[in-house]
CSV table of C-alpha atoms in Angstrom, one decimal:
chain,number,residue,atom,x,y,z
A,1288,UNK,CA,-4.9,9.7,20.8
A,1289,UNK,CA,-5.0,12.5,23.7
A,1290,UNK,CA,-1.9,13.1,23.6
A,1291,UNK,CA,1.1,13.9,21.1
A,1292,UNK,CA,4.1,11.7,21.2
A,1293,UNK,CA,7.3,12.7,21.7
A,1294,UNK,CA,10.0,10.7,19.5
A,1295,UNK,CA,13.1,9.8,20.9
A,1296,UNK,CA,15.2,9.6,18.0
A,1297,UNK,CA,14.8,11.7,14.8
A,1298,UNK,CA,13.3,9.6,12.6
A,1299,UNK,CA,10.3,9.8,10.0
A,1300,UNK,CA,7.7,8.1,7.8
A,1301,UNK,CA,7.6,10.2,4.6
A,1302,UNK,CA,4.9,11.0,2.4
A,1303,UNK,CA,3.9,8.6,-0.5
A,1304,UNK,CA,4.3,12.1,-2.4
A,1305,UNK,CA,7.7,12.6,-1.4
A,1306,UNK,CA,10.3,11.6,-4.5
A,1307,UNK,CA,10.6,8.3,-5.4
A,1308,UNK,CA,13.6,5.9,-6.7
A,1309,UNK,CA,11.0,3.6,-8.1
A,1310,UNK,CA,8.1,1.0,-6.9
A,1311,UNK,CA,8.1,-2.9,-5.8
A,1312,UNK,CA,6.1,-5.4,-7.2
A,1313,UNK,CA,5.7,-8.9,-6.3
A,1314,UNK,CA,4.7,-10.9,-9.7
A,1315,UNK,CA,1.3,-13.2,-9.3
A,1316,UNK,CA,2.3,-16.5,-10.2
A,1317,UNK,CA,1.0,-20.4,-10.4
A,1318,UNK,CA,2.2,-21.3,-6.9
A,1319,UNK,CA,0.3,-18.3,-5.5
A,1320,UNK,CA,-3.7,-18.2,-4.9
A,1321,UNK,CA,-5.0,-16.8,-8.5
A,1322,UNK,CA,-5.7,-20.4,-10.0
A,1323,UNK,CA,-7.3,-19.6,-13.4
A,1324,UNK,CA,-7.4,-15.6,-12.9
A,1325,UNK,CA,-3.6,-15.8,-13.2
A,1326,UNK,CA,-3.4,-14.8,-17.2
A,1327,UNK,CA,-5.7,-11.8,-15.7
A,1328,UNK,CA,-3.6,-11.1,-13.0
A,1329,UNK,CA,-0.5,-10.7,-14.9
A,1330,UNK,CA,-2.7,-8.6,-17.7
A,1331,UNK,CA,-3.5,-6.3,-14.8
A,1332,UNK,CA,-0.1,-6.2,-13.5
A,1333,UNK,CA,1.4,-5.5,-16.7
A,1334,UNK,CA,-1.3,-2.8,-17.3
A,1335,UNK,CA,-0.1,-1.3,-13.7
A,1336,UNK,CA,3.9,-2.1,-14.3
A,1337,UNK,CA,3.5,0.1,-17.6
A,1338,UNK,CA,1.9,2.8,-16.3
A,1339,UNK,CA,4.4,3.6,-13.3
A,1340,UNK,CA,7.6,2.9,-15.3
A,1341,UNK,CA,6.2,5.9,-17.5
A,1342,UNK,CA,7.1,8.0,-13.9
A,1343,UNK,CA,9.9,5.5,-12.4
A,1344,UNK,CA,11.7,2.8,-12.0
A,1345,UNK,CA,10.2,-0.6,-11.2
A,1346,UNK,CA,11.6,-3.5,-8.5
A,1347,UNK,CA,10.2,-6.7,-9.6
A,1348,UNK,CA,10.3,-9.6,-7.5
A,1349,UNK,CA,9.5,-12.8,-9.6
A,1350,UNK,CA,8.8,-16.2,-8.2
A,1351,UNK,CA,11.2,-17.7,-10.8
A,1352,UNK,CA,13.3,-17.4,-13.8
A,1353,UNK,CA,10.2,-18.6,-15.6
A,1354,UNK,CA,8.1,-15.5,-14.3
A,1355,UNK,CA,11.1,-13.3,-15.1
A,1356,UNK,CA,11.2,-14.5,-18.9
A,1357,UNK,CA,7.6,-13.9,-19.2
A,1358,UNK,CA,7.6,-10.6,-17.8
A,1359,UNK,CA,10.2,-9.0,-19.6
A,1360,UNK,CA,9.5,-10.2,-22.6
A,1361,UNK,CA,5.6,-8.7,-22.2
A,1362,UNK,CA,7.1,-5.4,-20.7
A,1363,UNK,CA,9.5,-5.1,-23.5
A,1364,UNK,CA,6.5,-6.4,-26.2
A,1365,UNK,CA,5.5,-2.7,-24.3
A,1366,UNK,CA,8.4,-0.8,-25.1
A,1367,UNK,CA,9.5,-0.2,-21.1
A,1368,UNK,CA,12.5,0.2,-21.1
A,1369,UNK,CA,14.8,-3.1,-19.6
A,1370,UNK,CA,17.1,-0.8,-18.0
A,1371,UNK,CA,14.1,1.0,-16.1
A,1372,UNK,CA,13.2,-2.5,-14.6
A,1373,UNK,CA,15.5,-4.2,-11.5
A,1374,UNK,CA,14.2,-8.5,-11.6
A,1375,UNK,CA,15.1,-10.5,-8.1
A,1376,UNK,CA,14.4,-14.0,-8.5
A,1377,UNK,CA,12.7,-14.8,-5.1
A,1378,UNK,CA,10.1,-17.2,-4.0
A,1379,UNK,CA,6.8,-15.4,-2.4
A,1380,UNK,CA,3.7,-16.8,-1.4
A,1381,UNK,CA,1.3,-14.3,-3.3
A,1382,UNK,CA,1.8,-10.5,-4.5
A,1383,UNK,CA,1.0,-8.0,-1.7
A,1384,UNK,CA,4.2,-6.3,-1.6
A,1385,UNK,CA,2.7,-3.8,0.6
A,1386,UNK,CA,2.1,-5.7,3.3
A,1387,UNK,CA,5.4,-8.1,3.1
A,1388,UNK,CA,7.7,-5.0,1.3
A,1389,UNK,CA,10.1,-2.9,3.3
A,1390,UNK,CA,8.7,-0.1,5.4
A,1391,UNK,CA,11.2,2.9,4.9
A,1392,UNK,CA,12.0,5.5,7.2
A,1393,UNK,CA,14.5,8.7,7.0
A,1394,UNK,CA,16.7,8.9,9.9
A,1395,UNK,CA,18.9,12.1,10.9
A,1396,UNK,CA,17.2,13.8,8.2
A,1397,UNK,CA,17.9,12.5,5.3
A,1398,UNK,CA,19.1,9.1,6.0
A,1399,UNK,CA,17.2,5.9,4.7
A,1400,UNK,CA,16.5,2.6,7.3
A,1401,UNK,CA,14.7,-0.3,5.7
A,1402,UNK,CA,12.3,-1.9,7.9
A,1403,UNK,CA,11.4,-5.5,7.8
A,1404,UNK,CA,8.2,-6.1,10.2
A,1405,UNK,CA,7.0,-9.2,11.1
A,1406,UNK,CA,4.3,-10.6,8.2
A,1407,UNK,CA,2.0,-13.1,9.3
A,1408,UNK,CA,-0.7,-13.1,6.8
A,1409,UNK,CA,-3.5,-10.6,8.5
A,1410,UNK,CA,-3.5,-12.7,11.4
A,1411,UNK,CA,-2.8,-15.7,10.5
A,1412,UNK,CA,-5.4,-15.9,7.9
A,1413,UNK,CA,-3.3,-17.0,4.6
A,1414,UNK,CA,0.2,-19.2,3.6
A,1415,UNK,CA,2.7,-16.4,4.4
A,1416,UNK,CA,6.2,-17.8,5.6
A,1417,UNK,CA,7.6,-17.1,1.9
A,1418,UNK,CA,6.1,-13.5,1.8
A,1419,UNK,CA,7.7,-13.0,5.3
A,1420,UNK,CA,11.4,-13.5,3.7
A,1421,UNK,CA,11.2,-11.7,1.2
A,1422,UNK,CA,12.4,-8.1,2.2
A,1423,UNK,CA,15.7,-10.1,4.2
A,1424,UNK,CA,16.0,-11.7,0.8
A,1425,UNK,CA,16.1,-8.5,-0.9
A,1426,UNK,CA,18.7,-6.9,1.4
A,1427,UNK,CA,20.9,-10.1,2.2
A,1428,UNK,CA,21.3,-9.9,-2.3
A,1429,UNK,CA,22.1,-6.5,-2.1
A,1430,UNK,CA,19.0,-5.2,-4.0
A,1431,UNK,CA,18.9,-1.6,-2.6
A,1432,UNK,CA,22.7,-0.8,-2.2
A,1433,UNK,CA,24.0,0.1,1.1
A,1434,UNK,CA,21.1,1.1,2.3
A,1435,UNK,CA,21.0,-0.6,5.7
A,1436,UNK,CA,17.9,-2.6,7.1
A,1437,UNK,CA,16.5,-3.8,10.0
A,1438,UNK,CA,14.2,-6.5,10.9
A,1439,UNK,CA,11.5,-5.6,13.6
A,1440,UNK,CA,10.1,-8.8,15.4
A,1441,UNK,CA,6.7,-7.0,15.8
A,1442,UNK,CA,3.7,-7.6,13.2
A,1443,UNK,CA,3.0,-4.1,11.0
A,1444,UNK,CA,1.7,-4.2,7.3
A,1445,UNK,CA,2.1,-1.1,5.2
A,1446,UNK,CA,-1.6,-1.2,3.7
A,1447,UNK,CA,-2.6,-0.4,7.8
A,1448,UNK,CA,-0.7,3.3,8.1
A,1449,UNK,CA,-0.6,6.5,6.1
A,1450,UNK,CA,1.6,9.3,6.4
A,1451,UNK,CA,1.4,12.9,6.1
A,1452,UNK,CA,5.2,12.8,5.9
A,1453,UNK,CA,5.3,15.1,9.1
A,1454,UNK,CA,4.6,12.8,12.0
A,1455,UNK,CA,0.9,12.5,11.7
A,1456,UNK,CA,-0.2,8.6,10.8
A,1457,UNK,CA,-3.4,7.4,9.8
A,1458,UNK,CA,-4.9,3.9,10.8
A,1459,UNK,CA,-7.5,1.9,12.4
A,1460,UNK,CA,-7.9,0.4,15.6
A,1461,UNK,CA,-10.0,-2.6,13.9
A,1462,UNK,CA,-6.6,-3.7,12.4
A,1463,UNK,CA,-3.6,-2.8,14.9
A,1464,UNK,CA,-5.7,-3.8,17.8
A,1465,UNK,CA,-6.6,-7.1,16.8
A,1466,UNK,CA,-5.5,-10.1,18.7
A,1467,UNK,CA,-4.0,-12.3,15.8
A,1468,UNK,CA,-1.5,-9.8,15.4
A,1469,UNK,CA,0.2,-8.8,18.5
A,1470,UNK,CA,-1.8,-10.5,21.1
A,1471,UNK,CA,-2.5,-8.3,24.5
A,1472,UNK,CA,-1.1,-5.2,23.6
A,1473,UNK,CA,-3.2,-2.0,24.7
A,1474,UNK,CA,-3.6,1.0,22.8
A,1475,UNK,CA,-1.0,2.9,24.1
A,1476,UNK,CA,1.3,0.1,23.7
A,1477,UNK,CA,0.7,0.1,19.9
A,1478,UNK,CA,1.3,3.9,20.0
A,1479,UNK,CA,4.7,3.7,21.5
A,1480,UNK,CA,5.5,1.2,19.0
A,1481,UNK,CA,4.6,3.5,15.8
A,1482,UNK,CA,6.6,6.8,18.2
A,1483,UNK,CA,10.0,4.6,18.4
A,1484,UNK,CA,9.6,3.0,14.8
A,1485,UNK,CA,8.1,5.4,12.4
A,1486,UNK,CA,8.9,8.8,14.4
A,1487,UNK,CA,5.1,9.2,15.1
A,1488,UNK,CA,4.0,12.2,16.9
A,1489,UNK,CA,0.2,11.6,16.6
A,1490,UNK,CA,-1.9,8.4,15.2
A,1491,UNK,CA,-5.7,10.1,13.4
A,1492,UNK,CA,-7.3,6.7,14.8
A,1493,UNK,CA,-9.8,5.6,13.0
A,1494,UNK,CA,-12.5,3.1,14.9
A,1495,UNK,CA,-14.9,3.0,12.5
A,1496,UNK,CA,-14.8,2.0,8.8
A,1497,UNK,CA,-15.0,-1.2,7.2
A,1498,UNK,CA,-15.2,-2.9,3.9
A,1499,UNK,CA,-17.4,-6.3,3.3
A,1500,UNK,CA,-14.6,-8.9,1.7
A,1501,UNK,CA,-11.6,-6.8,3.4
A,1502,UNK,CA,-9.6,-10.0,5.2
A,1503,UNK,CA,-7.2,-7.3,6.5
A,1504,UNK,CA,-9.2,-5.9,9.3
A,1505,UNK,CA,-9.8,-2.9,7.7
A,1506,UNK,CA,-6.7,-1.3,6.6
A,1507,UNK,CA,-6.7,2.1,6.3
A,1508,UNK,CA,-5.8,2.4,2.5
A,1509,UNK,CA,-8.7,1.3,1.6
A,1510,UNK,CA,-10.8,3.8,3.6
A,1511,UNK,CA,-9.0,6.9,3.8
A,1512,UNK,CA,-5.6,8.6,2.6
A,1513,UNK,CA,-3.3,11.7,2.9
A,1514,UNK,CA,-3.2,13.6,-0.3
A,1515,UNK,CA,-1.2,16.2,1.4
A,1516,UNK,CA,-0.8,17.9,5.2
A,1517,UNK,CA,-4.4,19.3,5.0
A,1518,UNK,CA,-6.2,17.1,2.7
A,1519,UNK,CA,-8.0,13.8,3.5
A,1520,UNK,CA,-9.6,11.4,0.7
A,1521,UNK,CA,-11.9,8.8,1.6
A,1522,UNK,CA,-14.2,6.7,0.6
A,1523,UNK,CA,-17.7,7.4,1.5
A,1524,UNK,CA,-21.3,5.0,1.1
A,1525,UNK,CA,-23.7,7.4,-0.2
A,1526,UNK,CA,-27.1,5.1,-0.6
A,1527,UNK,CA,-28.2,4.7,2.8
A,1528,UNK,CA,-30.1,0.7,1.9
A,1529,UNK,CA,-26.0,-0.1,1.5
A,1530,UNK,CA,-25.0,-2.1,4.6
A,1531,UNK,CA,-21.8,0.2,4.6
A,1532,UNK,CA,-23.4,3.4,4.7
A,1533,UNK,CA,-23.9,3.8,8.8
A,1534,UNK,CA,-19.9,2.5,9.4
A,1535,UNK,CA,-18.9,5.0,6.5
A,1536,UNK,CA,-20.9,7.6,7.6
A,1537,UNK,CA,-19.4,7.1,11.4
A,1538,UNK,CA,-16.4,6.9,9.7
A,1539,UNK,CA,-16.9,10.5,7.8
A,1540,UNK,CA,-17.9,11.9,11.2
A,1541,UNK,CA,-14.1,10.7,12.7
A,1542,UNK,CA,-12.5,12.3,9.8
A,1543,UNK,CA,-14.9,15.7,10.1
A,1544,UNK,CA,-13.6,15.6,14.2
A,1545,UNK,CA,-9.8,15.4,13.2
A,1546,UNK,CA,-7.5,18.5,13.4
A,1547,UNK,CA,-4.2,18.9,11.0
A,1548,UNK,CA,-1.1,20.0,12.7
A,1549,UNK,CA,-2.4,23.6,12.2
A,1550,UNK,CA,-5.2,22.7,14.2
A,1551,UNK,CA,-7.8,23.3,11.3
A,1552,UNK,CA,-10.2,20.6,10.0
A,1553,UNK,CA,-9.0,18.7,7.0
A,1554,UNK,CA,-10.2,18.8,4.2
A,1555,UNK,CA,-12.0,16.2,3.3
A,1556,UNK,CA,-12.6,14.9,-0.1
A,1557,UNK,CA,-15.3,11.7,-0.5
A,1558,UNK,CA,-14.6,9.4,-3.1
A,1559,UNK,CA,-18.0,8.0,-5.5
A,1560,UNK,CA,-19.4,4.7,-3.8
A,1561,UNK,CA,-18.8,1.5,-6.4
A,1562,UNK,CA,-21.8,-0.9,-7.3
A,1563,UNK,CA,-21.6,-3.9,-5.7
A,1564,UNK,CA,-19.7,-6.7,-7.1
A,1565,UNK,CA,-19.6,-10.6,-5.8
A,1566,UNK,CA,-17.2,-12.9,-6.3
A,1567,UNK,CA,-17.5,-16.4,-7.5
A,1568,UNK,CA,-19.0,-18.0,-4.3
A,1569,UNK,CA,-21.4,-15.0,-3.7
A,1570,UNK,CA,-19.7,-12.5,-1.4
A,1571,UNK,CA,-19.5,-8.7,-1.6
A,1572,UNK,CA,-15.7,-7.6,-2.7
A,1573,UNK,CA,-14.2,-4.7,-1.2
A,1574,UNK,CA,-14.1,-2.0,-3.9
A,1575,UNK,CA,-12.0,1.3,-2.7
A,1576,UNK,CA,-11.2,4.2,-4.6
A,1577,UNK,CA,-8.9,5.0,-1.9
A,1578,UNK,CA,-6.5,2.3,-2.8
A,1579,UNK,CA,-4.8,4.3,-5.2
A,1580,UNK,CA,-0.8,4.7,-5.7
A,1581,UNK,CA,1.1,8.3,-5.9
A,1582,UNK,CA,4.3,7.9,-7.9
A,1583,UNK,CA,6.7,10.6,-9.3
A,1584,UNK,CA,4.6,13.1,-11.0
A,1585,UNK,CA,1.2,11.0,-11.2
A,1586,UNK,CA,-1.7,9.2,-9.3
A,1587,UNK,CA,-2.7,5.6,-10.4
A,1588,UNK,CA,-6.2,5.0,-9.2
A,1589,UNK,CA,-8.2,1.7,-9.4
A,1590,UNK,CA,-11.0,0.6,-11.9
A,1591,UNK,CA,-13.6,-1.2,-11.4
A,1592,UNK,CA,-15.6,-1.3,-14.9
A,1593,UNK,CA,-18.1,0.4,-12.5
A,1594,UNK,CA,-20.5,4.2,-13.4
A,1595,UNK,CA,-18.0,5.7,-10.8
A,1596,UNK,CA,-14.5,5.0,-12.2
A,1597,UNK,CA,-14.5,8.8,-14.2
A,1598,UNK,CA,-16.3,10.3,-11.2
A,1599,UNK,CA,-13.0,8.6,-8.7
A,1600,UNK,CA,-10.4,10.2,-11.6
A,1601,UNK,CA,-12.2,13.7,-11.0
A,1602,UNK,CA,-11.7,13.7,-7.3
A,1603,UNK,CA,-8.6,12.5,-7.4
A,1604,UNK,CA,-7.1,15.3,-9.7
A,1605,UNK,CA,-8.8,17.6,-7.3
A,1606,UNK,CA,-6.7,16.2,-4.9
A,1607,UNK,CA,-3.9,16.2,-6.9
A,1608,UNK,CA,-3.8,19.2,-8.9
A,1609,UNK,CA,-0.2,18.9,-9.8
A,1610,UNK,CA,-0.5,15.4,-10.5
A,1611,UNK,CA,-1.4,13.3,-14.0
A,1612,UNK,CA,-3.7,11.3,-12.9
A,1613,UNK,CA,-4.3,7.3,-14.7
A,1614,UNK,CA,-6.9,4.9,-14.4
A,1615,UNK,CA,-5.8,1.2,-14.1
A,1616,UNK,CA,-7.8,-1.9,-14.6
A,1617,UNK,CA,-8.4,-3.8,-11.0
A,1618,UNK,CA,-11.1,-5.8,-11.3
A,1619,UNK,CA,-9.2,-9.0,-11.7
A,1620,UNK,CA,-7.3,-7.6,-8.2
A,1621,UNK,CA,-10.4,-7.0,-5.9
A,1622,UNK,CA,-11.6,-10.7,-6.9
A,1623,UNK,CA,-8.9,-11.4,-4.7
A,1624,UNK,CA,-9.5,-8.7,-2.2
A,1625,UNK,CA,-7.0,-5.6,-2.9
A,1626,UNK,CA,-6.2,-3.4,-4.9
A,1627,UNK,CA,-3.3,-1.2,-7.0
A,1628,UNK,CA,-1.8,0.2,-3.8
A,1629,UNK,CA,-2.0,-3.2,-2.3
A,1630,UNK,CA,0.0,-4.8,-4.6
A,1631,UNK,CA,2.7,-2.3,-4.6
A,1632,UNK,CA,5.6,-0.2,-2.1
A,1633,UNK,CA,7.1,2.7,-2.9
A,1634,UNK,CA,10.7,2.8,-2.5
A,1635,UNK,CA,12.0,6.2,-1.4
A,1636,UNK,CA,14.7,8.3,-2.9
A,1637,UNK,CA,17.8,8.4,-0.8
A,1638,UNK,CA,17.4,4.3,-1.2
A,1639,UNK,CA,19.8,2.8,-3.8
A,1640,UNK,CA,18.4,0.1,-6.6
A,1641,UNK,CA,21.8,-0.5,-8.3
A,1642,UNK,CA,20.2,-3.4,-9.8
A,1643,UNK,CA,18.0,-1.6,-12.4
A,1644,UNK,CA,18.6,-3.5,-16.6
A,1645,UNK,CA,19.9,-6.7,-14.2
A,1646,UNK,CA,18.5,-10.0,-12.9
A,1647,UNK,CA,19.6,-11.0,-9.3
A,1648,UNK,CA,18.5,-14.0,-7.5
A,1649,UNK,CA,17.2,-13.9,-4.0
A,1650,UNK,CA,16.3,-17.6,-3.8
């Protein structure tokens, strides 16, 4: 953008970093798209489920009683801890809670506003009318406590913007821009919408960057990611006979151009480039280290079963030096096109989850 915006209100997207009151996740289940990957799915998810309610509290959305039984009972075969877990019984068309999860924003300082955009499937392209209900289903049951929310008839997934937590957000112009999502709006017309909803001050566009297999239009977390104000991960295409390696490269360029708030290059940390995997019917899948989730006191980064997935820890703790960092199975995830951060949405502190050790039905 040339120009900073200028909020009117004082409000703000914080940092993934920023404290925690736990993480949302949306159970894979029969009615959904996994077909006979769904025993892997939940084996993944369960992996992933474990891992974070080592650092927090988990929000699980189950598609019925049926998935609830099943999931405790595995998570307790675990040793979580029941009363660490919050179950809503609510019907979802598949598990992206990142994309169909509240957006949450701090206003007046300190003040937390749930926001329920518009989900229409990236475009259109999958069932999503379920998926769409599910925050509303969430807040009409009470889930997060008096925290109040408010539903935003615009179309905004939470995979396609990063925050640095002080106005800056990252995204792409191959995903906001698109036509599927809302139709005949310029540019600038996009940036208002991210100044008078998320507090923006600036949007890092990126307009180059893609992943073969990504059916999101190139969200930015699987390209690139705040670690903090002055640090930028991404994921770069080293082997120049890769088709991604002249995007990726143009890509590194954009990220080598941008200024923090300091007006000092970030810096800029690449992330080791993945073999190529296919899925069943033969095409490329879109394999990101980038798609990794911060929680309270750690960093939970994809694995692929690939040479890179030590190389992707190492950056990543030089990232986050203050951080554990854990690896995470996600093969059985990227067969269906995302990733750990995909499938999950940080819920931030000043939010209330009085429902933790309860089930509550959003049906």
């Amino acid at each position: 953008m040339k120009h900073p915006l200028r909020p009117r209100t004082r409000v703000r997207l914080p940092a993934e970093w920023e404290r925690q009151a736990g993480v949302m996740l949306t159970w894979p289940h029969a009615d959904s798209d996994w077909g006979d990957k769904l025993a892997a799915a939940h084996a993944e998810f369960l992996d992933l489920a474990c891992h974070i309610a080592h650092y927090e509290p988990l929000l699980i959305v189950c598609h019925d009683a049926s998935v609830r039984d099943q999931v405790a009972a595995d998570l307790g075969a675990r040793q979580v801890d029941n009363d660490r877990i919050a179950f809503v019984l609510c019907p979802s068309d598949d598990v992206w809670a990142r994309d169909h999860g509240p957006i949450t924003v701090y206003q007046e300082g300190a003040i937390p506003l749930l926001l329920d955009f518009t989900f229409n499937g990236w475009g259109g392209k999958y069932a999503h009318d379920l998926d769409d209900l599910v925050t509303r289903r969430l807040y009409a049951t009470d889930t997060f406590g008096t925290t109040d929310c408010r539903r935003i008839e615009w179309i905004l997934e939470g995979g396609s913007i990063d925050s640095d937590g002080q106005g800056s957000i990252l995204s792409t112009t191959q995903c906001l821009l698109t036509d599927t999502r809302n139709a005949g709006m310029s540019l600038e017309q996009v940036e208002m919408q991210l100044q008078q909803r998320l507090g923006a001050s600036r949007i890092l566009w990126l307009h180059e960057g893609d992943l073969e297999g990504d059916d999101t239009d190139s969200h930015v977390d699987m390209l690139a990611r705040f670690a903090n104000p002055e640090t930028i991960v991404y994921q770069q295409c080293d082997d120049p006979a890769d088709p991604h390696f002249p995007k990726l490269q143009a890509m590194a360029k954009e990220l080598a151009a941008f200024r923090t708030l300091q007006d000092r290059p970030y810096r800029l940390l690449p992330l080791p480039w993945p073999a190529a995997q296919y899925a069943e019917d033969g095409h490329r899948l879109p394999l990101s280290y980038a798609n990794f989730l911060i929680v309270n006191g750690a960093v939970i980064v994809p694995q692929y079963m690939d040479q890179a997935d030590e190389e992707a820890l190492s950056v990543i703790r030089r990232a986050f030096p203050d951080r554990q960092v854990v690896g995470t199975p996600a093969r059985t995830l990227i067969g269906q096109h995302g990733s750990v951060h995909c499938v999950t949405m940080q819920i931030p502190s000043a939010v209330q989850l009085p429902g933790l050790g309860k089930t509550v039905s959003a049906a």
